[in-house]
Coordinates of C-alpha atoms and ligand atoms in Angstrom, one line a residue:
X1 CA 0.0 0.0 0.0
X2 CA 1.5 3.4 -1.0
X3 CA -0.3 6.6 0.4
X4 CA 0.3 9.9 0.1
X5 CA 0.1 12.2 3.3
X6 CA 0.1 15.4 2.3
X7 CA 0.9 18.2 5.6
X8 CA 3.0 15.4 7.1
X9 CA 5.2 17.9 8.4
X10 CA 2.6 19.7 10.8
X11 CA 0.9 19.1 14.3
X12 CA -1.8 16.0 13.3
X13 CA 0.0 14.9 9.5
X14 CA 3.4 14.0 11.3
X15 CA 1.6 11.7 14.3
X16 CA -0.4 10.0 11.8
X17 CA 3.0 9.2 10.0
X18 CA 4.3 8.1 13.4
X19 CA 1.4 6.2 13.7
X20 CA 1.2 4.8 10.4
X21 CA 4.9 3.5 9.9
X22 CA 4.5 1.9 13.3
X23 CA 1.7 -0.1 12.7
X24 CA 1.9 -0.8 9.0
X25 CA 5.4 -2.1 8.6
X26 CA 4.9 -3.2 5.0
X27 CA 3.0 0.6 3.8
X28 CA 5.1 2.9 2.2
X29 CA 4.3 6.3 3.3
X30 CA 5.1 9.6 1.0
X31 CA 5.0 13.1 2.6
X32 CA 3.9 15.8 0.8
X33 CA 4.4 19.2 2.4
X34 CA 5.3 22.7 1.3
X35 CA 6.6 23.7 4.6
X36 CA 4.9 26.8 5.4
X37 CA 6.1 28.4 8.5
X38 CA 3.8 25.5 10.1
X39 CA 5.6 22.9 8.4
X40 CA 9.0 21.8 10.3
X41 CA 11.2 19.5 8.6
X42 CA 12.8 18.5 12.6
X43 CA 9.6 17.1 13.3
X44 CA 10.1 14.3 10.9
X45 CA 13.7 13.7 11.6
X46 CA 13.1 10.1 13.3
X47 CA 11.6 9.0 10.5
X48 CA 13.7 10.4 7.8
X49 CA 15.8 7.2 7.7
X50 CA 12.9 5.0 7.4
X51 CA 12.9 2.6 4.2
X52 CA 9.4 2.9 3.9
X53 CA 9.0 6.6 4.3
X54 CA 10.3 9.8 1.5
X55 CA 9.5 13.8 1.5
X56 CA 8.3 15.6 -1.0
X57 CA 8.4 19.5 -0.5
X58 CA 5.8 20.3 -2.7
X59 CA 2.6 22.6 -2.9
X60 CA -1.0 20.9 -3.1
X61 CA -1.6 24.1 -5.2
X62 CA 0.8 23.2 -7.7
X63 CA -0.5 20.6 -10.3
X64 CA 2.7 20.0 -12.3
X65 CA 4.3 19.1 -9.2
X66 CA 1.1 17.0 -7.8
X67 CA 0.8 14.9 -10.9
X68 CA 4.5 14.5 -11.0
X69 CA 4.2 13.1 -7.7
X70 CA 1.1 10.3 -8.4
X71 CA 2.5 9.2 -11.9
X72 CA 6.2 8.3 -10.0
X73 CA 4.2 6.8 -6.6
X74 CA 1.2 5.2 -7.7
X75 CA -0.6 6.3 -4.7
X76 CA -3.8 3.7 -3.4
X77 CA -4.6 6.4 -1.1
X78 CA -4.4 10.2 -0.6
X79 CA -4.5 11.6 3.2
X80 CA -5.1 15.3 2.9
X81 CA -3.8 16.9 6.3
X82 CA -2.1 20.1 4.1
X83 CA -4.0 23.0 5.2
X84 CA -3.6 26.6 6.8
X85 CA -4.9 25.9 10.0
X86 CA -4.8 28.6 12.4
X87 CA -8.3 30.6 12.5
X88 CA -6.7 34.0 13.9
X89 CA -4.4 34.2 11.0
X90 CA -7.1 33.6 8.7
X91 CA -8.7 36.8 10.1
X92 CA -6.0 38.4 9.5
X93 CA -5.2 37.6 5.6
X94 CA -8.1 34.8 4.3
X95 CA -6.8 34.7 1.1
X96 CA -4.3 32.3 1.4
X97 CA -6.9 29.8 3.3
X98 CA -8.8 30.0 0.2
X99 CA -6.4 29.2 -2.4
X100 CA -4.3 26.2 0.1
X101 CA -7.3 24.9 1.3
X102 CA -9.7 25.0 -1.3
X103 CA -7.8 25.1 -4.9
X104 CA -4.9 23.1 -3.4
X105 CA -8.1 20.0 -2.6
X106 CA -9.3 20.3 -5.5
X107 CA -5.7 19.8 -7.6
X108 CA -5.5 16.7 -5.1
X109 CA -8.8 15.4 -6.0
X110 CA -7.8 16.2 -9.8
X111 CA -4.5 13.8 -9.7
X112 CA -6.6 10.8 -7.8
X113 CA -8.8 10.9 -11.1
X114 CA -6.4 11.2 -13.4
X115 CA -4.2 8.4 -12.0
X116 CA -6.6 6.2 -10.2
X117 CA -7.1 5.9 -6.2
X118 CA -8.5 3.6 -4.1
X119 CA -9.4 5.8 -1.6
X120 CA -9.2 10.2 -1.2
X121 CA -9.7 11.4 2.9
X122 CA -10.3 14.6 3.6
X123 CA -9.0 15.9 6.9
X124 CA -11.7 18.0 7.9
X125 CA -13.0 19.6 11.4
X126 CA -16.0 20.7 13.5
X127 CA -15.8 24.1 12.8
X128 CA -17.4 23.4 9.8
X129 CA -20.4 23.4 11.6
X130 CA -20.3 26.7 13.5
X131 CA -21.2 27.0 17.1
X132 CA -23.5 25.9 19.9
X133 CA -24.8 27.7 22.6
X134 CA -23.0 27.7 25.9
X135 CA -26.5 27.4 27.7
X136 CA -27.8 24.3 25.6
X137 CA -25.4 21.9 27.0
X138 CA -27.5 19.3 25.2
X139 CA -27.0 20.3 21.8
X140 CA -23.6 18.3 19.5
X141 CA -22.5 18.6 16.3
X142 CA -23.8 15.5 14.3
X143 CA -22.8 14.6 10.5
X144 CA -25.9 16.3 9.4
X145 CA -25.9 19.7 11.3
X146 CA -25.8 21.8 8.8
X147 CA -22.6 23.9 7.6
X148 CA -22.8 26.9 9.2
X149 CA -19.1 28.9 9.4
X150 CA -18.1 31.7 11.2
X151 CA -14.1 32.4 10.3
X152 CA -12.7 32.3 6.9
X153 CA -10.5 29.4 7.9
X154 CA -13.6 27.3 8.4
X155 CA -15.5 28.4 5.3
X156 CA -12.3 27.4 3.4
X157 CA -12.8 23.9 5.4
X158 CA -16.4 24.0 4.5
X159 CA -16.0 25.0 0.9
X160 CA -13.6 22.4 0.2
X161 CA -15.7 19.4 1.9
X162 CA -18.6 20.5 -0.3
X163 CA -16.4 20.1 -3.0
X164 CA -15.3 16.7 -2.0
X165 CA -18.4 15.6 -2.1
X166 CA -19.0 17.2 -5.4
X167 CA -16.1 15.1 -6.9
X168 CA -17.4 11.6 -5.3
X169 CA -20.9 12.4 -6.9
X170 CA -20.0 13.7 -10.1
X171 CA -17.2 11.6 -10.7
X172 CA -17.6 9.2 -9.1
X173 CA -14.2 9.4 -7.1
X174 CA -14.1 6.8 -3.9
X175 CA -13.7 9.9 -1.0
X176 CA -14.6 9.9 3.1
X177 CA -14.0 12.8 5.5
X178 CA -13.6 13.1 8.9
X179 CA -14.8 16.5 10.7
X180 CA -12.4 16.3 14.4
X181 CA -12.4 18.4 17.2
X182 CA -9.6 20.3 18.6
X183 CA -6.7 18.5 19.3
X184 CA -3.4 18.3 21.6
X185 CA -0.6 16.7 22.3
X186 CA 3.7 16.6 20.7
X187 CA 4.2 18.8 17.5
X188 CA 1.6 21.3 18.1
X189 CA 2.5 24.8 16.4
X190 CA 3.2 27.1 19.5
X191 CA 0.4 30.0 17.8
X192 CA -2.8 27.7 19.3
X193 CA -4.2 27.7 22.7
X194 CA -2.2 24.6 24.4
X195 CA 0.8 24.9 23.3
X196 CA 1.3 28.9 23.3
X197 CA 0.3 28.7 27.2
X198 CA 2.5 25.5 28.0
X199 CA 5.6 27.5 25.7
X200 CA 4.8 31.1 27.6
X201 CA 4.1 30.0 31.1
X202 CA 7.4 28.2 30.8
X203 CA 9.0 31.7 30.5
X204 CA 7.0 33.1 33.0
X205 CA 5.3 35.4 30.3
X206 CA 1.6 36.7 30.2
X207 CA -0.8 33.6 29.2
X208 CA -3.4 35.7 26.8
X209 CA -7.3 34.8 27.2
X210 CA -9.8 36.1 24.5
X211 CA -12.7 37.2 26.1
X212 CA -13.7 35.9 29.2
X213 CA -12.0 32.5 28.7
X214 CA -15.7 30.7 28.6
X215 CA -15.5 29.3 25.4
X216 CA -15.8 25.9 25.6
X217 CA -13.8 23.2 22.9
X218 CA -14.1 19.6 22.5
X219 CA -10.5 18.5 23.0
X220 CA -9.0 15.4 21.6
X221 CA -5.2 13.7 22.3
X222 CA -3.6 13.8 18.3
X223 CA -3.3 9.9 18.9
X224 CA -7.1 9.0 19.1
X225 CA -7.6 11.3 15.7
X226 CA -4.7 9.1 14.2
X227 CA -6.5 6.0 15.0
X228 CA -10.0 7.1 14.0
X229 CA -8.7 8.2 10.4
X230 CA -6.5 4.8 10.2
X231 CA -10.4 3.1 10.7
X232 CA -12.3 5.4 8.4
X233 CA -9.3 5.0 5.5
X234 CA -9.6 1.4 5.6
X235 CA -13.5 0.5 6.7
X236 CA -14.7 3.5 6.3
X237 CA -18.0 3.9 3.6
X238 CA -17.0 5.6 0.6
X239 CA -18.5 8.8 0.2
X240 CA -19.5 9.1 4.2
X241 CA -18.7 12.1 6.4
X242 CA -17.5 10.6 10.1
X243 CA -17.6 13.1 13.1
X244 CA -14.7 12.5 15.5
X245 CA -14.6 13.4 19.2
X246 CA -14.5 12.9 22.5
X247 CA -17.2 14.4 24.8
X248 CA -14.1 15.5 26.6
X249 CA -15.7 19.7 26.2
X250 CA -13.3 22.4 28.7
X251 CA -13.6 25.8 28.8
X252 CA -10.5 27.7 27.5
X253 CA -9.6 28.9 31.5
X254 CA -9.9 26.1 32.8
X255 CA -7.0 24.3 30.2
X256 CA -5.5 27.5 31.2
X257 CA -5.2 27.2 34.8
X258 CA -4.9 23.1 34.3
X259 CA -1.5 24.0 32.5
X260 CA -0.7 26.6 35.5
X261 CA -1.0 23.6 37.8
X262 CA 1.1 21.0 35.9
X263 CA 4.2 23.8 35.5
X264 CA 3.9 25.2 39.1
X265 CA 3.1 28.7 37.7
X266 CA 1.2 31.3 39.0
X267 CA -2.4 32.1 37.6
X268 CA -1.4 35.5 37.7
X269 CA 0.2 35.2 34.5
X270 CA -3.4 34.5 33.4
X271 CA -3.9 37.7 31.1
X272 CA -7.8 38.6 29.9
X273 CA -7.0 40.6 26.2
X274 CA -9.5 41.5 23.4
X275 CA -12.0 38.6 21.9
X276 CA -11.3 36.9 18.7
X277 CA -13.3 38.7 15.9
X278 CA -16.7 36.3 15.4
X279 CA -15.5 33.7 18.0
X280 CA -17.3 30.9 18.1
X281 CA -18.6 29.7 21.4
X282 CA -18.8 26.3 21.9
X283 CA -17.8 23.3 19.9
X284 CA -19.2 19.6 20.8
X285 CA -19.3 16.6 18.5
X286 CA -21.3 13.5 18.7
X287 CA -19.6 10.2 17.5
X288 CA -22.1 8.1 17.8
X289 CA -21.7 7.3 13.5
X290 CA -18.1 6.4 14.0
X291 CA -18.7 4.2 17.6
X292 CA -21.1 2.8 16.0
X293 CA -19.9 1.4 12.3
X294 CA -16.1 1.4 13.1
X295 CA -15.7 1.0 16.9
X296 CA -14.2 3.9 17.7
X297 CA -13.8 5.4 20.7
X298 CA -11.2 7.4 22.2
X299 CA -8.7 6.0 24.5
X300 CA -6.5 9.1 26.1
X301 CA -8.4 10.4 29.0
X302 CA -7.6 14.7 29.3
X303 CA -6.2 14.3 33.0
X304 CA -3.5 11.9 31.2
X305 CA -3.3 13.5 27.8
X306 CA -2.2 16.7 28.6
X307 CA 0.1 15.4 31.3
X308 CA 2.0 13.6 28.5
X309 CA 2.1 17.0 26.4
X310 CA 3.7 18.9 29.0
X311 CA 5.7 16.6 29.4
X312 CA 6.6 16.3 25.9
X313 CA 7.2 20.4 26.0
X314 CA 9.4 20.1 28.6
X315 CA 11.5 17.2 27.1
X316 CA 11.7 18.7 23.6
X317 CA 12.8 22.4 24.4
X318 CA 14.5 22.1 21.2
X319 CA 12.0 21.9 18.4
X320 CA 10.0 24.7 19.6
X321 CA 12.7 27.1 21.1
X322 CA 13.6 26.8 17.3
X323 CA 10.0 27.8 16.0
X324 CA 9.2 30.7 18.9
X325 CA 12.9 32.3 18.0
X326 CA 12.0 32.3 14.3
X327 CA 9.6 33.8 11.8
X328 CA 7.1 33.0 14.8
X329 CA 8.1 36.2 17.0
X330 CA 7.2 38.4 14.4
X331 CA 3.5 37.1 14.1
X332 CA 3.6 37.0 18.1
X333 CA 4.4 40.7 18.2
X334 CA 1.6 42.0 15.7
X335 CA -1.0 39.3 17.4
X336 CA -0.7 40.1 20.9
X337 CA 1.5 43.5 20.8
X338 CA -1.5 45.9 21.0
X339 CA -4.3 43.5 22.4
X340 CA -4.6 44.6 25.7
Ligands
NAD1 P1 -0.7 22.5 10.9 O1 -0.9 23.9 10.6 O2 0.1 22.1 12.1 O3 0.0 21.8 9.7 C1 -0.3 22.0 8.3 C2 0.7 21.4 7.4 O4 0.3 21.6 6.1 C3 2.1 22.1 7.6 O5 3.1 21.1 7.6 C4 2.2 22.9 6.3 O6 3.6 23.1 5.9 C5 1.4 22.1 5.3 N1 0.9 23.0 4.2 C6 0.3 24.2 4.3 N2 0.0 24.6 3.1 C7 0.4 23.7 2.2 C8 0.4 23.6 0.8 N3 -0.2 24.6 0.1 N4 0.9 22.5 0.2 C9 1.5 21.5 1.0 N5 1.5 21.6 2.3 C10 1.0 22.6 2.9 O7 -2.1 21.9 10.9 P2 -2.7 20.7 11.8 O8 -3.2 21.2 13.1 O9 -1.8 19.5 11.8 O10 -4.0 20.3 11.0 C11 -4.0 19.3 10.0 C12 -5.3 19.2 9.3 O11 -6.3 18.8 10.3 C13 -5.9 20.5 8.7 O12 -6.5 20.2 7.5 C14 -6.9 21.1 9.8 O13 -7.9 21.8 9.1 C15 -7.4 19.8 10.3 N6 -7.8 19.8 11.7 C16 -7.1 20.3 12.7 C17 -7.5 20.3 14.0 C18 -6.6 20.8 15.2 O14 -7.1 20.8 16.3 N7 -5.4 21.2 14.9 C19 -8.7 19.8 14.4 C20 -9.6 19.3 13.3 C21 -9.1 19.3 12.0
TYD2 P1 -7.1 27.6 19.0 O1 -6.0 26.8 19.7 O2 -6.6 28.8 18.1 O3 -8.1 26.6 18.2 P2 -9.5 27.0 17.5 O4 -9.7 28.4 17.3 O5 -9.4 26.2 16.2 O6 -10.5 26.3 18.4 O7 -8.0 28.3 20.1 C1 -8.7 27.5 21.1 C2 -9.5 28.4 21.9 O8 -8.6 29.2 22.7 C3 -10.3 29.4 21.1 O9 -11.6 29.6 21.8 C4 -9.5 30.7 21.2 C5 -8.8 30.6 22.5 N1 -7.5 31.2 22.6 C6 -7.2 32.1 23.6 O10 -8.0 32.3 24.5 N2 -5.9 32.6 23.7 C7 -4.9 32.3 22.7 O11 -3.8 32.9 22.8 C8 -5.3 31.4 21.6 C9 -4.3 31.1 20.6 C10 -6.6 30.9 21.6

């Protein structure tokens, strides 16, 4: 089995490659990844040497280079992971969401027809379907909730899903998605919630709130969305849409001051600044489809998940005092400079 994973080199791509290699010793996995300043080449470094395992730096976006790619690997399967993934920065300049994350899926979904595929996964997420209220604790996100976006990054998400679908009933082409909730755990870029408070409190610097903190996401350990994507890729139904969660739903203070705890830091460093423009309130999915026809269910309990990432922070200082003293401090600066 050869499959193509394209963002391999970010958070989720590169512990589904970990994951992947591990348990399929006779797969041969291809990354595909442009790295953008998301993208870190170190992350793959124990892998790098692995027969079964190349890198490709290459754009989704960029078709020559796509279809230069299928016709030499004769992929059976695409795993589409490449994205711009960060909703602040898409409020900031949408345009490159739209192109990546639209255009670039659709080039993909182009090469798997012209050359053949057994099977195309999107990588999806929940914000597809907007928000719930914080005071109708029992409303979740099911696969037919409608699409309802609220940043550009998750219109981009939404357009491209739509189109997905579009390709597998038009054309015919053999495609699932999977829409997951937030995740944690190793590789996570230093800009989102987790690991920006675990990387900050660690140098005793403010840990920024939007709001008042109350939002409430569903999070997930990166393992358990490796594992449910590894199940919908092989017994997945073609042409399904599979929520992935795990009723595990925090408020963004309370992950705060959880992280506080585990370091030994002071909640004073907890620092309230300006909301997130259109900031959705509460995400929560319901996995009852996937429990049900693929027997998934996640297996990393919070208390224990985000031990191990803090952990994992404090035993690889390296790969993000790399990232936080690069490019990174620049986007820090105009971010958080003047939020107050
Ligand atoms: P990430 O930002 O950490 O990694 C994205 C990767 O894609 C990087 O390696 C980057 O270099 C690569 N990339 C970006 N543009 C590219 C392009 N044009 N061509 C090739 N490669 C490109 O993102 P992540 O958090 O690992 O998310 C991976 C996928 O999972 C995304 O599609 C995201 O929408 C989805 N998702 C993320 C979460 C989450 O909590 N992080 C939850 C649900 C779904
Ligand atoms: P984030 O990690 O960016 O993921 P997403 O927006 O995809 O859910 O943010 C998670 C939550 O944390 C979200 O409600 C915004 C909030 N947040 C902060 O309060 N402070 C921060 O510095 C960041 C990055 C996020």
């Amino acid at each position: 089995m050869n499959i193509i994973v394209t963002g391999g080199a970010g958070f989720i791509g590169s512990n589904f490659i970990f994951h992947m290699l591990a348990k399929y010793p006779d797969y041969r996995i291809i990354c595909l990844d442009k790295l953008t300043y998301a993208g870190n080449l170190s992350t793959l470094e124990c892998v790098m040497d692995n027969p079964n395992f190349s890198f490709v730096k290459a754009d989704i976006c960029d078709r020559e280079a796509v279809y230069a790619l299928f016709e030499r690997e004769k992929p059976d399967m695409v795993v589409n992971f490449a994205a711009e993934s960060h909703v602040d920065r898409s409020i900031d300049n949408p345009s490159i969401f739209l192109h990546t994350n639209i255009i670039g899926t659709s080039v993909l979904m182009d090469a798997c027809l012209k050359y053949g595929i057994e099977r195309y996964h999107q990588v999806s997420t929940d914000e597809v379907y907007g928000d719930l209220p914080l005071d109708r604790p029992d409303l979740f996100f099911t696969e037919e909730t409608p699409l309802h976006t609220s940043s550009p990054y998750s219109s981009s998400k939404a357009s491209a899903d739509l189109l997905v679908l579009a390709y597998h009933r038009t054309y015919g082409l053999n495609v699932s998605i999977s829409r997951c909730s937030n995740n944690y755990g190793p590789y996570h870029f230093p800009e989102k919630l987790i690991p920006l408070t675990i990387v900050n409190a660690l140098a005793n610097k403010a840990l920024p709130v939007y709001g008042k903190g109350e939002n409430v996401r569903d999070w997930l350990y990166v393992e358990d969305h490796c594992k449910a994507i590894d199940l919908i890729i092989h017994k997945g139904r073609v042409g399904e849409v599979y929520n992935i969660g795990g009723h595990n739903e925090m408020k963004n203070i309370d992950i705060v001051k959880i992280i506080c705890r585990l370091l030994g830091k002071s909640e004073d460093l907890i620092t309230y600044v300006a909301d997130r423009k259109g900031h959705d309130m509460r995400y929560a999915i319901d996995p009852a489809k996937i429990h049900a026809e693929l027997g998934w269910l996640p297996e990393t309990k919070f208390a224990d998940g985000i031990r191990k990432t803090v952990d994992w922070y404090l035993n690889n200082r390296k790969w993000w005092e790399d990232i936080v003293s690069g490019e990174y401090r620049d986007y820090y600066d105009k971010m958080y400079g003047n939020r107050g």
